[in-house]
mmCIF file of C-alpha atoms in Angstrom:
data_model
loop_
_atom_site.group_PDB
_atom_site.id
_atom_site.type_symbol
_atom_site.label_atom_id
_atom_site.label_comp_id
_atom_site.label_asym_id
_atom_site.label_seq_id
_atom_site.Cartn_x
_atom_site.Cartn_y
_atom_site.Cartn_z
ATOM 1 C CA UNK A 1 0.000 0.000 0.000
ATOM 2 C CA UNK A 2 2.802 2.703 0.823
ATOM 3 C CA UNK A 3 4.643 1.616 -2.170
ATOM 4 C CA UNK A 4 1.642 2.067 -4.219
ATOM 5 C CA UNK A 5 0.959 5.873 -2.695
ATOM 6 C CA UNK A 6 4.541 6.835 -3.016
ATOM 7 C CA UNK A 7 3.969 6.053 -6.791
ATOM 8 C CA UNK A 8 0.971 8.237 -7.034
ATOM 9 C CA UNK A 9 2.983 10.985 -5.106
ATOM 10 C CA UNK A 10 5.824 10.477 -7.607
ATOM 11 C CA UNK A 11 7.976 9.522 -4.579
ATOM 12 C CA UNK A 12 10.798 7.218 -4.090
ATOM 13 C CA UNK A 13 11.118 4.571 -0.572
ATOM 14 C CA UNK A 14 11.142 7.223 2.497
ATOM 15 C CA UNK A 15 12.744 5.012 4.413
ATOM 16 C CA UNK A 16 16.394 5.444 5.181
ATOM 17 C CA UNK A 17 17.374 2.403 3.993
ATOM 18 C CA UNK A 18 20.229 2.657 1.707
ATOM 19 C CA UNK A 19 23.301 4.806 3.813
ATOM 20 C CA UNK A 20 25.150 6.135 0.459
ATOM 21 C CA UNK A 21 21.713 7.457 -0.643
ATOM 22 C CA UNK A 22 20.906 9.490 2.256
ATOM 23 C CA UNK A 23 22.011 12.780 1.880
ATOM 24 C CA UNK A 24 22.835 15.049 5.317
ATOM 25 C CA UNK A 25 22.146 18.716 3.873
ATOM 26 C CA UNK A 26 22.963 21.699 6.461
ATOM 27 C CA UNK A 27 22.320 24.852 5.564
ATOM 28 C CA UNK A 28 24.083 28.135 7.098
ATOM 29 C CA UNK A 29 24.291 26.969 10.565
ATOM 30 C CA UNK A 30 26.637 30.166 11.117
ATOM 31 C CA UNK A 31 28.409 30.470 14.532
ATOM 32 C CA UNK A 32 27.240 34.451 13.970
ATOM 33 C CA UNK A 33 24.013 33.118 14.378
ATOM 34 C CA UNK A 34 24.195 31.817 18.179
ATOM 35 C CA UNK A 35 23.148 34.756 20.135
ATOM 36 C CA UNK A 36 20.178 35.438 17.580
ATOM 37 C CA UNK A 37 18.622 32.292 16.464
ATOM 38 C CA UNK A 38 15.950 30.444 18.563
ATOM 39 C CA UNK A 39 17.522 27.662 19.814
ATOM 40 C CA UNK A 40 20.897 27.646 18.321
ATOM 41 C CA UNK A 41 22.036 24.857 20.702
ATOM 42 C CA UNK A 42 19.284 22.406 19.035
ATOM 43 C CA UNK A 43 20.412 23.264 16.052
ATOM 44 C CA UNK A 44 24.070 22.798 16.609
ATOM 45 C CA UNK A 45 23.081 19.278 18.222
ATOM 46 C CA UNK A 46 22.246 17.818 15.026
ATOM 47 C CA UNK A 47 24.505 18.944 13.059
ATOM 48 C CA UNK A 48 27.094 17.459 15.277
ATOM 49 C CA UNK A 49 25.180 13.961 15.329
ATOM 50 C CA UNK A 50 24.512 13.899 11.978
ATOM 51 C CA UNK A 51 28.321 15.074 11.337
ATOM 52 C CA UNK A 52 29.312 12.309 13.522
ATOM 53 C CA UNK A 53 26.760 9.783 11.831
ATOM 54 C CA UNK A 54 28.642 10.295 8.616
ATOM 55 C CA UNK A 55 31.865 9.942 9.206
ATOM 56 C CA UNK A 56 31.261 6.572 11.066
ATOM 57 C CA UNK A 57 29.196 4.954 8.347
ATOM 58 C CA UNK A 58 30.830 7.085 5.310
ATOM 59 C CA UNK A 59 27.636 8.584 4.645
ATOM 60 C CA UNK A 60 27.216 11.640 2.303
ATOM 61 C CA UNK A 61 27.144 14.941 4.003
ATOM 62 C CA UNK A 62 26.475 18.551 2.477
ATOM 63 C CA UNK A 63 27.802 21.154 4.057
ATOM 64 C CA UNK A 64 26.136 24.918 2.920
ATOM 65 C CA UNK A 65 27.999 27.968 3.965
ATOM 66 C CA UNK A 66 26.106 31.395 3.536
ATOM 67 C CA UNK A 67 28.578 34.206 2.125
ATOM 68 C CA UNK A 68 31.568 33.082 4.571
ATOM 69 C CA UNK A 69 33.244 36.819 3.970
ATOM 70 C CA UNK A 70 30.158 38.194 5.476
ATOM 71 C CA UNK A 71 28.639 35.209 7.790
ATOM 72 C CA UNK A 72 31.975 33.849 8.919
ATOM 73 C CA UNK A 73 32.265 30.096 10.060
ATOM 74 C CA UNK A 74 29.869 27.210 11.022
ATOM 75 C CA UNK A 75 29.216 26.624 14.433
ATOM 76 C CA UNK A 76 32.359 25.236 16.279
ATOM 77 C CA UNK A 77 30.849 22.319 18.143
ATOM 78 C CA UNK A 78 30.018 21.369 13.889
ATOM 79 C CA UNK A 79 33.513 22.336 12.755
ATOM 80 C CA UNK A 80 35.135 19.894 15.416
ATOM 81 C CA UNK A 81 34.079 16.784 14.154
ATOM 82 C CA UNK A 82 34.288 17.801 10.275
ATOM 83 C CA UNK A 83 35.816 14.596 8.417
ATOM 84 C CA UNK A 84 37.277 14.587 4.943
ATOM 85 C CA UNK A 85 34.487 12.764 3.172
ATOM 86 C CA UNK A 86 32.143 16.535 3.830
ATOM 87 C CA UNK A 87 31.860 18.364 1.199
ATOM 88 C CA UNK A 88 31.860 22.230 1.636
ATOM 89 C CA UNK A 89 29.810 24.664 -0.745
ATOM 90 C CA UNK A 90 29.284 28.307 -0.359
ATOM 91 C CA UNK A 91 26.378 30.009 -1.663
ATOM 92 C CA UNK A 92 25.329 33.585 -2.072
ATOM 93 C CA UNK A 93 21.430 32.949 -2.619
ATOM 94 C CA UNK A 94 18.901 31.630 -0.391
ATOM 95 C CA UNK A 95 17.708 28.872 -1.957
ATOM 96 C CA UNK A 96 21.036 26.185 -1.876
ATOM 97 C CA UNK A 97 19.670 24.162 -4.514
ATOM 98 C CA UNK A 98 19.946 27.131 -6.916
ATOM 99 C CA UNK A 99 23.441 27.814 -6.470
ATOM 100 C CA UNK A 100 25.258 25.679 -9.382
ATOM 101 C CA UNK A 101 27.566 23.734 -7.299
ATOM 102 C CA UNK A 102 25.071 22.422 -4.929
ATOM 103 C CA UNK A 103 22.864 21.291 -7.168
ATOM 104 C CA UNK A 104 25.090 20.035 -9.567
ATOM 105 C CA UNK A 105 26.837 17.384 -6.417
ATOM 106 C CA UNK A 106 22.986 16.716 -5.041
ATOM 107 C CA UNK A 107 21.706 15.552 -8.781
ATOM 108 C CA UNK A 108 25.213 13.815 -9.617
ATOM 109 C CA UNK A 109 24.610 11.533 -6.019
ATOM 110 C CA UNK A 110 20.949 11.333 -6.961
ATOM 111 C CA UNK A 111 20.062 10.508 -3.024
ATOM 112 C CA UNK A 112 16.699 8.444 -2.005
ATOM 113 C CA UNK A 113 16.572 10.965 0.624
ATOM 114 C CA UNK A 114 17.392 14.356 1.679
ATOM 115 C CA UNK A 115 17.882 14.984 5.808
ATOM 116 C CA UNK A 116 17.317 18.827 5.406
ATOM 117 C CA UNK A 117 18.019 21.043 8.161
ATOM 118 C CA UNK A 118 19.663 24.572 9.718
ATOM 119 C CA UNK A 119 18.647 28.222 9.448
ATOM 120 C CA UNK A 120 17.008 30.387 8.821
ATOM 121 C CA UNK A 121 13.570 27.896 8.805
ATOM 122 C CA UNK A 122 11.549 30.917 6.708
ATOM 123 C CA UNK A 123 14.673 31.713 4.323
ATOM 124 C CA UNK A 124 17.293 29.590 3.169
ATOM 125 C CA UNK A 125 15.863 26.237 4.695
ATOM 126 C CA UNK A 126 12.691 26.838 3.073
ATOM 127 C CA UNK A 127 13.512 27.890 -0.317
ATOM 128 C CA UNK A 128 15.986 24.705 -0.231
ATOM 129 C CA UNK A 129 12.875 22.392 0.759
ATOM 130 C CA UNK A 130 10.564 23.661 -1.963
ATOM 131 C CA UNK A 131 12.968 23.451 -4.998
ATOM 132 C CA UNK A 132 13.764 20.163 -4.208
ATOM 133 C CA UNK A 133 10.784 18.840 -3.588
ATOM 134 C CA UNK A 134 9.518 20.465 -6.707
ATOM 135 C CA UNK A 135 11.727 18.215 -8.541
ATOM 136 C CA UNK A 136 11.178 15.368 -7.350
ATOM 137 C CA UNK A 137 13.687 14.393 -4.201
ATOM 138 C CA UNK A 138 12.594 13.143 -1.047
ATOM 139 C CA UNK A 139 13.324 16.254 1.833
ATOM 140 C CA UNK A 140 12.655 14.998 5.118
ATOM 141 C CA UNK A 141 12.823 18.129 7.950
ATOM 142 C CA UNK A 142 14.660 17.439 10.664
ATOM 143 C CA UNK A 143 12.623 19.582 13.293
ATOM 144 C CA UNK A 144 14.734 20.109 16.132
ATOM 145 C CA UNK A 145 17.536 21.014 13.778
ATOM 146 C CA UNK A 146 16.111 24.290 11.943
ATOM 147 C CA UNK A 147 15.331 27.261 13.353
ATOM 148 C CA UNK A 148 15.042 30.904 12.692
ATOM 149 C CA UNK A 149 15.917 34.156 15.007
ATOM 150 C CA UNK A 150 11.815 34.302 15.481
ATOM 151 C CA UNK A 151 9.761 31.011 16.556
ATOM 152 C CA UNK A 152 6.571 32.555 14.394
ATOM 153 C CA UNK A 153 8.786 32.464 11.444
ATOM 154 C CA UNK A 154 10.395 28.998 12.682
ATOM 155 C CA UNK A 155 6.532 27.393 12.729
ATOM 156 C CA UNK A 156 5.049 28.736 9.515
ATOM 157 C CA UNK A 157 7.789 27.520 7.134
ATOM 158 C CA UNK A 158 7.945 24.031 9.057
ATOM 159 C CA UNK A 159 3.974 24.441 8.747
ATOM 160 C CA UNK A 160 4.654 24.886 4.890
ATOM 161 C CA UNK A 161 7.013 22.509 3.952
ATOM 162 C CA UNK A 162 4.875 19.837 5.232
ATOM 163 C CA UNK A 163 1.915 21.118 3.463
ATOM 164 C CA UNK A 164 3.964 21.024 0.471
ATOM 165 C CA UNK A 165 4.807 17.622 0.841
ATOM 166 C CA UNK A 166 8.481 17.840 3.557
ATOM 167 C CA UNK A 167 8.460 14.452 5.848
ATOM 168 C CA UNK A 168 8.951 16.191 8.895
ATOM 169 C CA UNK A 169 10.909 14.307 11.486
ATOM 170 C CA UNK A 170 13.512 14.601 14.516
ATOM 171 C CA UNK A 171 17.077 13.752 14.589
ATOM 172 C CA UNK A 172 16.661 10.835 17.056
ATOM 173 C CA UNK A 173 13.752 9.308 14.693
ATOM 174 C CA UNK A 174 16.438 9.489 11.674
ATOM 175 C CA UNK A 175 19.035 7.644 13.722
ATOM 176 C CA UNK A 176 16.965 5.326 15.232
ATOM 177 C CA UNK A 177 15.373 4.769 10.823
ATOM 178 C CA UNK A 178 18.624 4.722 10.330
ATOM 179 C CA UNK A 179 19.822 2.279 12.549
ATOM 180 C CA UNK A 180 16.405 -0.493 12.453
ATOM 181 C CA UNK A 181 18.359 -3.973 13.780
ATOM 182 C CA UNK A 182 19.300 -4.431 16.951
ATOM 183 C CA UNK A 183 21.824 -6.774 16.156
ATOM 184 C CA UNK A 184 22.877 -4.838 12.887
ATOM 185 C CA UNK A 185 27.017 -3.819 13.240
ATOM 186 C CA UNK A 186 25.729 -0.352 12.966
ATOM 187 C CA UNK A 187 23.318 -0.403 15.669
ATOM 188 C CA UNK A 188 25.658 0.793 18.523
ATOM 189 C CA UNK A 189 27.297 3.369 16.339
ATOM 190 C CA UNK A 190 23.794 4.734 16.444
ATOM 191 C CA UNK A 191 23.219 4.596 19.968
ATOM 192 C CA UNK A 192 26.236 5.959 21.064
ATOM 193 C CA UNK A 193 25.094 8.944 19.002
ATOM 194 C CA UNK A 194 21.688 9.223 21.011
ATOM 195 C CA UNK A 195 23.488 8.500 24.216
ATOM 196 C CA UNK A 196 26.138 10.706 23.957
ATOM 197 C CA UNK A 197 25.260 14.089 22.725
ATOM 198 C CA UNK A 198 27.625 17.073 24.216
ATOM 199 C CA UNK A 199 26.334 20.293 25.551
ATOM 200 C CA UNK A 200 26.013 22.982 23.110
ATOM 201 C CA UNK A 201 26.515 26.639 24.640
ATOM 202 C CA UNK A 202 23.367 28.015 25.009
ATOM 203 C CA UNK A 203 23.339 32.035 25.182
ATOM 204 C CA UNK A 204 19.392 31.726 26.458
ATOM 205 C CA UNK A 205 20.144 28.766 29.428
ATOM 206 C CA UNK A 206 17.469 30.577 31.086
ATOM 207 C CA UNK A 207 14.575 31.340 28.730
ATOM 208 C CA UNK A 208 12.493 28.241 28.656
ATOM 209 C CA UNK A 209 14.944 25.864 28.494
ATOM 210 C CA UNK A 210 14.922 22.324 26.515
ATOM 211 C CA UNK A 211 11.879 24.040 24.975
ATOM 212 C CA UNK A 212 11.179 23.401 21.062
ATOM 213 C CA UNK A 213 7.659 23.507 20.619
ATOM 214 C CA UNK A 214 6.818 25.490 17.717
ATOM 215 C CA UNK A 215 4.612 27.974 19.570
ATOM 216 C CA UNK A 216 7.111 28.991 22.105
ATOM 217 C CA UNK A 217 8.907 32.411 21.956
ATOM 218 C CA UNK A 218 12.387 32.810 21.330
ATOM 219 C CA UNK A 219 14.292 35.155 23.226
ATOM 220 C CA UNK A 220 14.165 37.859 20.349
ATOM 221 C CA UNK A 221 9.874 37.146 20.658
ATOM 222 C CA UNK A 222 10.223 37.969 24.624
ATOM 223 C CA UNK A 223 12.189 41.096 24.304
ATOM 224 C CA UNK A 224 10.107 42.623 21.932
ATOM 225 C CA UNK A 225 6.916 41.478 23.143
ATOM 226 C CA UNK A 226 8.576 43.774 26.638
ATOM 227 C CA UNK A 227 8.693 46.716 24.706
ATOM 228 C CA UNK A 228 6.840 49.774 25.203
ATOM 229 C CA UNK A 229 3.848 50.101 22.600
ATOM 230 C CA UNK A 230 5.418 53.541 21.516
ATOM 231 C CA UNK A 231 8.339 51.768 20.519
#
């Protein structure tokens, strides 16, 4: 039955079933980003799994830079387990599937699925989801790991890419697809991930914290919303 509503939907298996088909695509996680994004630290989280989860089982991995001279460097906690199999792009529009050398590497792999994810969820992320899935590729969103510097923006554009057809998910469900067989090799590479995820420096340790419902404010939300009405 799913294989037969995949076909209507034009879809490929959504499983992650096949490890040099699954495609890890982070967009402009930017350390210049941490003290104005909602929820950095989530976001840095899973793009330090999912970096990790690549280099152990050689698994593609995408890494999108917005306008370094500008933006500066990914997140450190990222940069610290970057292996040699990544493969680094900068951009200079939103959307990273328009900008030639991204698409050119995602089409040439031709990956069963896309694990989408970073910031800003309304901008770059977005515009990333909808041209891919326009063409055809499987984009699952990896919740916890996009975000923007307001939660509003953050919940409509996770609203609309699953409207427009996005399999939204969570880092922990991808590793645990990922992983399936308890007495698979891989399966305690994947735990190990789950189990032992660092601490990422969290600038708003006090504003709701281990929060990620898409309703909540971020800490840009809360200051404003404290504003005088004159203001």
């Amino acid at each position: 039955v799913h294989g037969i509503i995949n076909m209507i939907r034009g879809l490929k298996q959504t499983r992650l079933r096949n490890y040099g088909k699954t495609l890890f695509l982070q967009i402009d996680v930017m350390e210049k980003f941490r003290k104005l994004a909602f929820k950095y630290p989530s976001v840095v989280m899973v793009g330090r799994t999912f970096m990790q989860a690549s280099a152990k089982l050689n698994m593609p991995f995408f890494l999108v830079e917005q306008n370094k001279k500008a933006m500066g460097e990914t997140a450190k906690e990222i940069l610290e387990v970057k292996h040699k199999n990544v493969q680094s792009f900068e951009k200079f529009i939103m959307s990273a599937y328009e900008a030639p050398a991204v698409k050119k590497a995602i089409d040439e792999l031709k990956p069963d699925n896309i694990l989408l994810y970073g910031l800003e969820a309304h901008a770059c992320v977005l515009q990333t989801a909808l041209d891919l899935i326009d063409v055809g590729y499987n984009v699952h969103a990896v919740v916890d790991g996009i975000s923007s510097f307001k939660s509003l923006d953050r919940s409509v554009a996770l609203h609309r890419m699953a409207h427009s057809g996005a399999i939204m998910t969570t880092s922990e469900a991808v590793l645990f697809d990922l992983m399936r067989d308890s007495k698979s090799p891989e399966f305690k590479i994947f735990l190990d991930l789950v189990k032992n995820r660092i601490k990422v420096e969290d600038p708003f340790t006090d504003f709701q914290k281990g929060c990620l419902l898409y309703t909540s404010p971020s800490p840009r939300d809360a200051t404003l919303s404290r504003m005088p009405s004159s203001a």
